[in-house]
Amino acid sequence: MSSSVVFGPRLWRTCAAVWSRPNILLFPRLLAFAGTSRRFSSSTVNLDMSENGALPLRGKVLTVDTMNANVKKVDYAVRGPIVQRAVQIEKELKEGVKKPFEEVIKANIGDAHAMGQRPITFFRQVMALCTYPQLLDDNKFPEDAKNRARRILQSCGGNSIGAYTTSQGIDCVRHDVANYIQRRDGGIPSDPDNIYLTTGASDGIVTILKLLTAGEGRTRTGVMISIPQYPLYSASIAELGAVQINYYLNEEKCWSLDISELQRSLHAAREHCNPRVLCIINPGNPTGEPIRSFPYKKNSNDIYKGCEFHSFKKVLFEMGPEYSSKVELASFHSTSKCYMGECGFRGGYMEVINMDPEVKAQLTKLVSVRLCPPAPGQALMDLVVNSPQPGEPSYQTFMKERTAVLSALAEKAKLTEEILNTVPGISCNPVQGAMYSFPRITLPERAINEAKAKGQAPDMFYCMKLLEETGICLVPGSGFGQREGTYHFRMTILPPTDKLKIMLNKLKEFHQKFTQQYS
């Protein structure tokens, strides 16, 4: 099925030709969704026609002035102006334009495989089997991979991963996710009916925010987000017309979360909105730090040695029935980060706790509008929560590969901290989780003034110069939020170790040169 969008009043004569396909046609007085072969009669369409039957010439129906105002407020720094310029520079390099570097190093985004991380063999074996089931007869594939693939395919319509799934997700995958959560949290029950498979974690987050956004003026929904934050949150809040409430992490204490700061932020917000949502990212993005507010001990895929992860669901239930039976919680996970790094599959899930049954019915209705998440992403999510176990043919290889990826991430996290902290004017907290660092940079007053004269945030000015002179693509801290008067950049630690060392040393040299130039 093909779709198209047609704008403007001059294309009325094209309607009959395209009417048999889904289209959206925008007229000054009409928004017509044409999904069938039926046509409007002249009596049902109220358009001002000229004498020859053609519509009079008018300006654009959709302009920057007439479009959804909330969309214009959306900002997504991770793929913002610096990244767009990086793409242009790559094109210039291919065309033979001389630069002081030979390649662009994109350290702006946590795209593990694009940075050279190797896929986990077991995952790709099962995905190959699901995509091309004839391979199930091939003896090159281990039996546990074949068994996973058969189970997933048997849950798909027509035994094909190309079929639509139920809107909430493949049934056996949701059961596996629930079992995984129950194991992770030491036996705390998880109901498969509370699991929704999603298109990455982002899809689930935006869906929940849609349910929560309501009100006008001082009754508008307020959403508390950590600063620095991942721009998905601020972008979604702006798009939905909610109110962003900032609470600041404590950089001096390794980006820790202070309860007193949460309380300050909450009380201040009540003066102008209705705070209804608290968002917590654990481990942090962009800070690379786990939440340390709770003294519990448990390991997780996302945390390096010396740190521990505890789900907020587990903490909630350990606080007793007064909380665990009442507090409404939505948690998210995806296949995109950690040792998996399978960003392109867009696999994820969310679990909802204590959601009102009538609201849950509305949630199920809302996700049904998009039909279903990508089936391959759902299948991959199943493998993350149902990985090879001791005694299965793939277990040793799987554990070897998984351990190697996590060890490399821990090594690169330490390397990043050590090298950056040797640079006068750069301060980097330990990177103990996730795959990013968020160093603080001290900028000379002249550089700050020049940036402001250009209408740029000072750290944007810094990062753009860094890109033009070294080919290193980072994201300015202003795109994530930061305390007034401080400047940062976010970089991923994902490049291969050798390339990461080169990048960090080039960054060191640049910062020293930049400081001298503007001092």
Coordinates of N, CA, C and O in Angstrom, one line a residue, residues 434-506:
A434 N 25.9 3.1 31.5 CA 25.6 3.6 30.1 C 26.8 3.6 29.2 O 27.7 2.9 29.4
M435 N 26.8 4.5 28.3 CA 27.9 4.6 27.3 C 28.3 6.0 26.9 O 28.6 6.3 25.8
Y436 N 28.1 6.9 27.9 CA 28.4 8.3 27.6 C 29.2 8.9 28.7 O 29.2 8.5 29.8
S437 N 29.9 10.1 28.4 CA 30.4 10.9 29.4 C 29.9 12.3 29.2 O 29.6 12.7 28.0
F438 N 29.9 13.1 30.2 CA 29.4 14.5 30.1 C 30.3 15.4 30.8 O 30.1 16.0 31.9
P439 N 31.5 15.6 30.2 CA 32.6 16.5 30.9 C 32.2 17.9 30.9 O 31.5 18.5 30.0
R440 N 32.7 18.6 32.0 CA 32.5 20.0 32.1 C 33.7 20.7 31.5 O 34.8 20.3 31.8
I441 N 33.5 21.8 30.8 CA 34.6 22.6 30.2 C 34.5 24.0 30.7 O 33.5 24.6 30.8
T442 N 35.7 24.5 30.9 CA 35.9 25.9 31.3 C 36.2 26.7 30.0 O 37.2 26.4 29.4
L443 N 35.4 27.7 29.7 CA 35.6 28.5 28.4 C 36.1 29.9 28.8 O 35.5 30.5 29.7
P444 N 37.1 30.4 28.0 CA 37.5 31.8 28.3 C 36.4 32.8 28.0 O 35.5 32.6 27.2
E445 N 36.4 33.9 28.7 CA 35.4 35.0 28.5 C 35.3 35.4 27.1 O 34.2 35.7 26.6
R446 N 36.4 35.6 26.4 CA 36.3 36.0 25.0 C 35.6 35.1 24.1 O 34.8 35.5 23.2
A447 N 35.7 33.8 24.3 CA 35.0 32.8 23.6 C 33.5 32.8 23.9 O 32.7 32.7 22.9
I448 N 33.2 33.0 25.1 CA 31.8 33.1 25.5 C 31.1 34.4 24.8 O 30.0 34.3 24.3
N449 N 31.8 35.5 24.8 CA 31.3 36.7 24.2 C 31.2 36.5 22.7 O 30.2 37.0 22.1
E450 N 32.2 35.9 22.1 CA 32.1 35.7 20.6 C 30.9 34.8 20.3 O 30.2 35.0 19.3
A451 N 30.7 33.8 21.1 CA 29.6 32.8 20.8 C 28.3 33.6 20.9 O 27.4 33.5 20.0
K452 N 28.1 34.4 21.9 CA 26.9 35.2 22.1 C 26.7 36.2 21.0 O 25.5 36.4 20.5
A453 N 27.8 36.7 20.5 CA 27.6 37.7 19.3 C 27.1 37.0 18.1 O 26.5 37.6 17.2
K454 N 27.5 35.7 18.0 CA 27.0 34.9 16.9 C 25.6 34.3 17.1 O 25.1 33.5 16.2
G455 N 25.0 34.5 18.3 CA 23.7 33.9 18.6 C 23.8 32.5 18.9 O 22.8 31.7 18.8
Q456 N 25.0 32.0 19.4 CA 25.2 30.6 19.7 C 25.4 30.4 21.2 O 26.0 31.3 21.9
A457 N 25.0 29.2 21.7 CA 25.4 28.9 23.1 C 26.9 28.7 23.1 O 27.5 28.2 22.1
P458 N 27.6 29.1 24.1 CA 29.1 29.0 24.1 C 29.6 27.5 23.9 O 30.6 27.3 23.2
D459 N 28.9 26.5 24.4 CA 29.4 25.2 24.2 C 29.0 24.7 22.8 O 29.7 23.8 22.2
M460 N 28.0 25.2 22.2 CA 27.7 25.0 20.8 C 28.9 25.6 19.9 O 29.4 24.9 19.0
F461 N 29.3 26.8 20.2 CA 30.4 27.4 19.5 C 31.6 26.6 19.6 O 32.4 26.3 18.6
Y462 N 31.9 26.1 20.8 CA 33.1 25.2 21.1 C 33.0 23.9 20.2 O 34.0 23.6 19.6
C463 N 31.9 23.3 20.3 CA 31.7 22.0 19.6 C 31.8 22.1 18.1 O 32.3 21.3 17.4
M464 N 31.3 23.2 17.6 CA 31.3 23.5 16.1 C 32.7 23.7 15.7 O 33.2 23.2 14.6
K465 N 33.5 24.5 16.4 CA 34.9 24.7 16.1 C 35.7 23.4 16.2 O 36.6 23.1 15.4
L466 N 35.4 22.6 17.2 CA 36.0 21.3 17.3 C 35.8 20.4 16.1 O 36.7 19.8 15.6
L467 N 34.5 20.4 15.6 CA 34.2 19.6 14.4 C 35.0 20.1 13.2 O 35.5 19.3 12.4
E468 N 35.0 21.4 13.0 CA 35.6 22.0 11.8 C 37.1 21.8 11.8 O 37.7 21.6 10.7
E469 N 37.7 21.7 13.0 CA 39.2 21.7 13.0 C 39.7 20.3 13.2 O 40.9 20.0 12.9
T470 N 38.9 19.4 13.8 CA 39.4 18.0 14.1 C 38.6 16.9 13.5 O 39.0 15.7 13.5
G471 N 37.3 17.2 13.1 CA 36.4 16.2 12.6 C 35.7 15.4 13.7 O 35.0 14.4 13.4
I472 N 35.9 15.8 14.9 CA 35.2 15.1 16.0 C 33.8 15.7 16.2 O 33.7 16.9 16.4
C473 N 32.8 14.9 16.2 CA 31.4 15.4 16.3 C 30.9 15.0 17.7 O 30.7 13.8 18.0
L474 N 30.7 16.0 18.6 CA 30.2 15.9 19.9 C 28.9 16.7 20.0 O 28.5 17.5 19.1
V475 N 28.2 16.6 21.1 CA 26.9 17.3 21.3 C 27.1 18.3 22.4 O 27.6 17.9 23.5
P476 N 26.8 19.6 22.2 CA 27.0 20.6 23.3 C 26.1 20.3 24.5 O 25.0 19.8 24.3
G477 N 26.6 20.6 25.7 CA 25.8 20.3 26.9 C 24.5 21.1 26.9 O 23.5 20.7 27.5
S478 N 24.4 22.3 26.2 CA 23.2 23.1 26.2 C 22.1 22.3 25.6 O 20.9 22.7 25.8
G479 N 22.3 21.3 24.8 CA 21.3 20.5 24.2 C 20.6 19.5 25.2 O 19.6 19.0 24.9
F480 N 21.3 19.3 26.3 CA 20.8 18.4 27.3 C 20.3 19.1 28.6 O 19.7 18.5 29.4
G481 N 20.6 20.4 28.7 CA 20.3 21.2 29.9 C 21.5 21.1 30.8 O 22.2 20.1 30.9
Q482 N 21.8 22.2 31.5 CA 22.9 22.3 32.5 C 22.6 23.5 33.4 O 21.9 24.4 33.0
R483 N 23.3 23.6 34.5 CA 23.2 24.7 35.4 C 23.7 26.0 34.7 O 24.7 25.9 33.9
E484 N 23.0 27.1 34.9 CA 23.4 28.4 34.4 C 24.9 28.7 34.7 O 25.3 28.5 35.8
G485 N 25.6 29.1 33.6 CA 27.0 29.4 33.8 C 28.0 28.3 33.7 O 29.2 28.5 33.8
T486 N 27.5 27.1 33.5 CA 28.3 25.9 33.3 C 28.2 25.5 31.8 O 27.2 25.7 31.2
Y487 N 29.3 24.8 31.3 CA 29.3 24.3 29.9 C 29.8 22.9 29.9 O 30.8 22.6 30.7
H488 N 29.3 22.1 29.0 CA 29.6 20.7 28.9 C 29.6 20.3 27.5 O 29.1 21.0 26.6
F489 N 30.0 19.0 27.2 CA 29.6 18.4 26.0 C 29.4 16.9 26.3 O 29.9 16.4 27.3
R490 N 28.5 16.3 25.5 CA 28.3 14.8 25.7 C 29.1 14.1 24.6 O 29.0 14.5 23.4
M491 N 29.8 13.0 25.0 CA 30.4 12.2 24.0 C 30.2 10.7 24.3 O 30.1 10.4 25.5
T492 N 30.1 9.9 23.3 CA 29.9 8.5 23.6 C 31.3 7.9 23.7 O 32.3 8.3 23.2
I493 N 31.4 6.8 24.5 CA 32.7 6.1 24.7 C 32.8 4.9 23.8 O 33.7 4.0 24.0
L494 N 31.9 4.8 22.8 CA 31.8 3.6 22.0 C 32.9 3.4 20.9 O 33.1 2.2 20.5
P495 N 33.6 4.4 20.4 CA 34.6 4.1 19.4 C 35.6 3.0 19.9 O 35.8 2.9 21.1
P496 N 36.1 2.2 18.9 CA 37.2 1.2 19.3 C 38.3 1.9 20.1 O 38.6 3.1 19.9
T497 N 38.9 1.1 21.0 CA 39.8 1.7 22.0 C 40.9 2.5 21.3 O 41.2 3.6 21.7
D498 N 41.5 2.0 20.2 CA 42.6 2.8 19.5 C 42.1 4.1 19.0 O 42.7 5.1 19.1
K499 N 40.9 4.1 18.4 CA 40.3 5.3 17.8 C 39.9 6.2 19.0 O 40.0 7.5 18.8
L500 N 39.4 5.7 20.1 CA 39.0 6.5 21.2 C 40.2 7.2 21.8 O 40.1 8.4 22.1
K501 N 41.4 6.6 21.9 CA 42.6 7.2 22.3 C 43.0 8.4 21.4 O 43.3 9.5 21.9
I502 N 42.9 8.1 20.1 CA 43.2 9.2 19.2 C 42.3 10.4 19.3 O 42.7 11.5 19.4
M503 N 41.0 10.1 19.5 CA 40.0 11.1 19.6 C 40.2 11.9 20.9 O 40.1 13.2 20.8
L504 N 40.4 11.2 22.0 CA 40.6 11.9 23.2 C 41.9 12.8 23.2 O 41.9 14.0 23.7
N505 N 42.9 12.4 22.6 CA 44.2 13.2 22.5 C 44.0 14.3 21.5 O 44.5 15.4 21.8
K506 N 43.2 14.2 20.5 CA 42.9 15.3 19.6 C 42.1 16.3 20.3 O 42.2 17.5 20.1

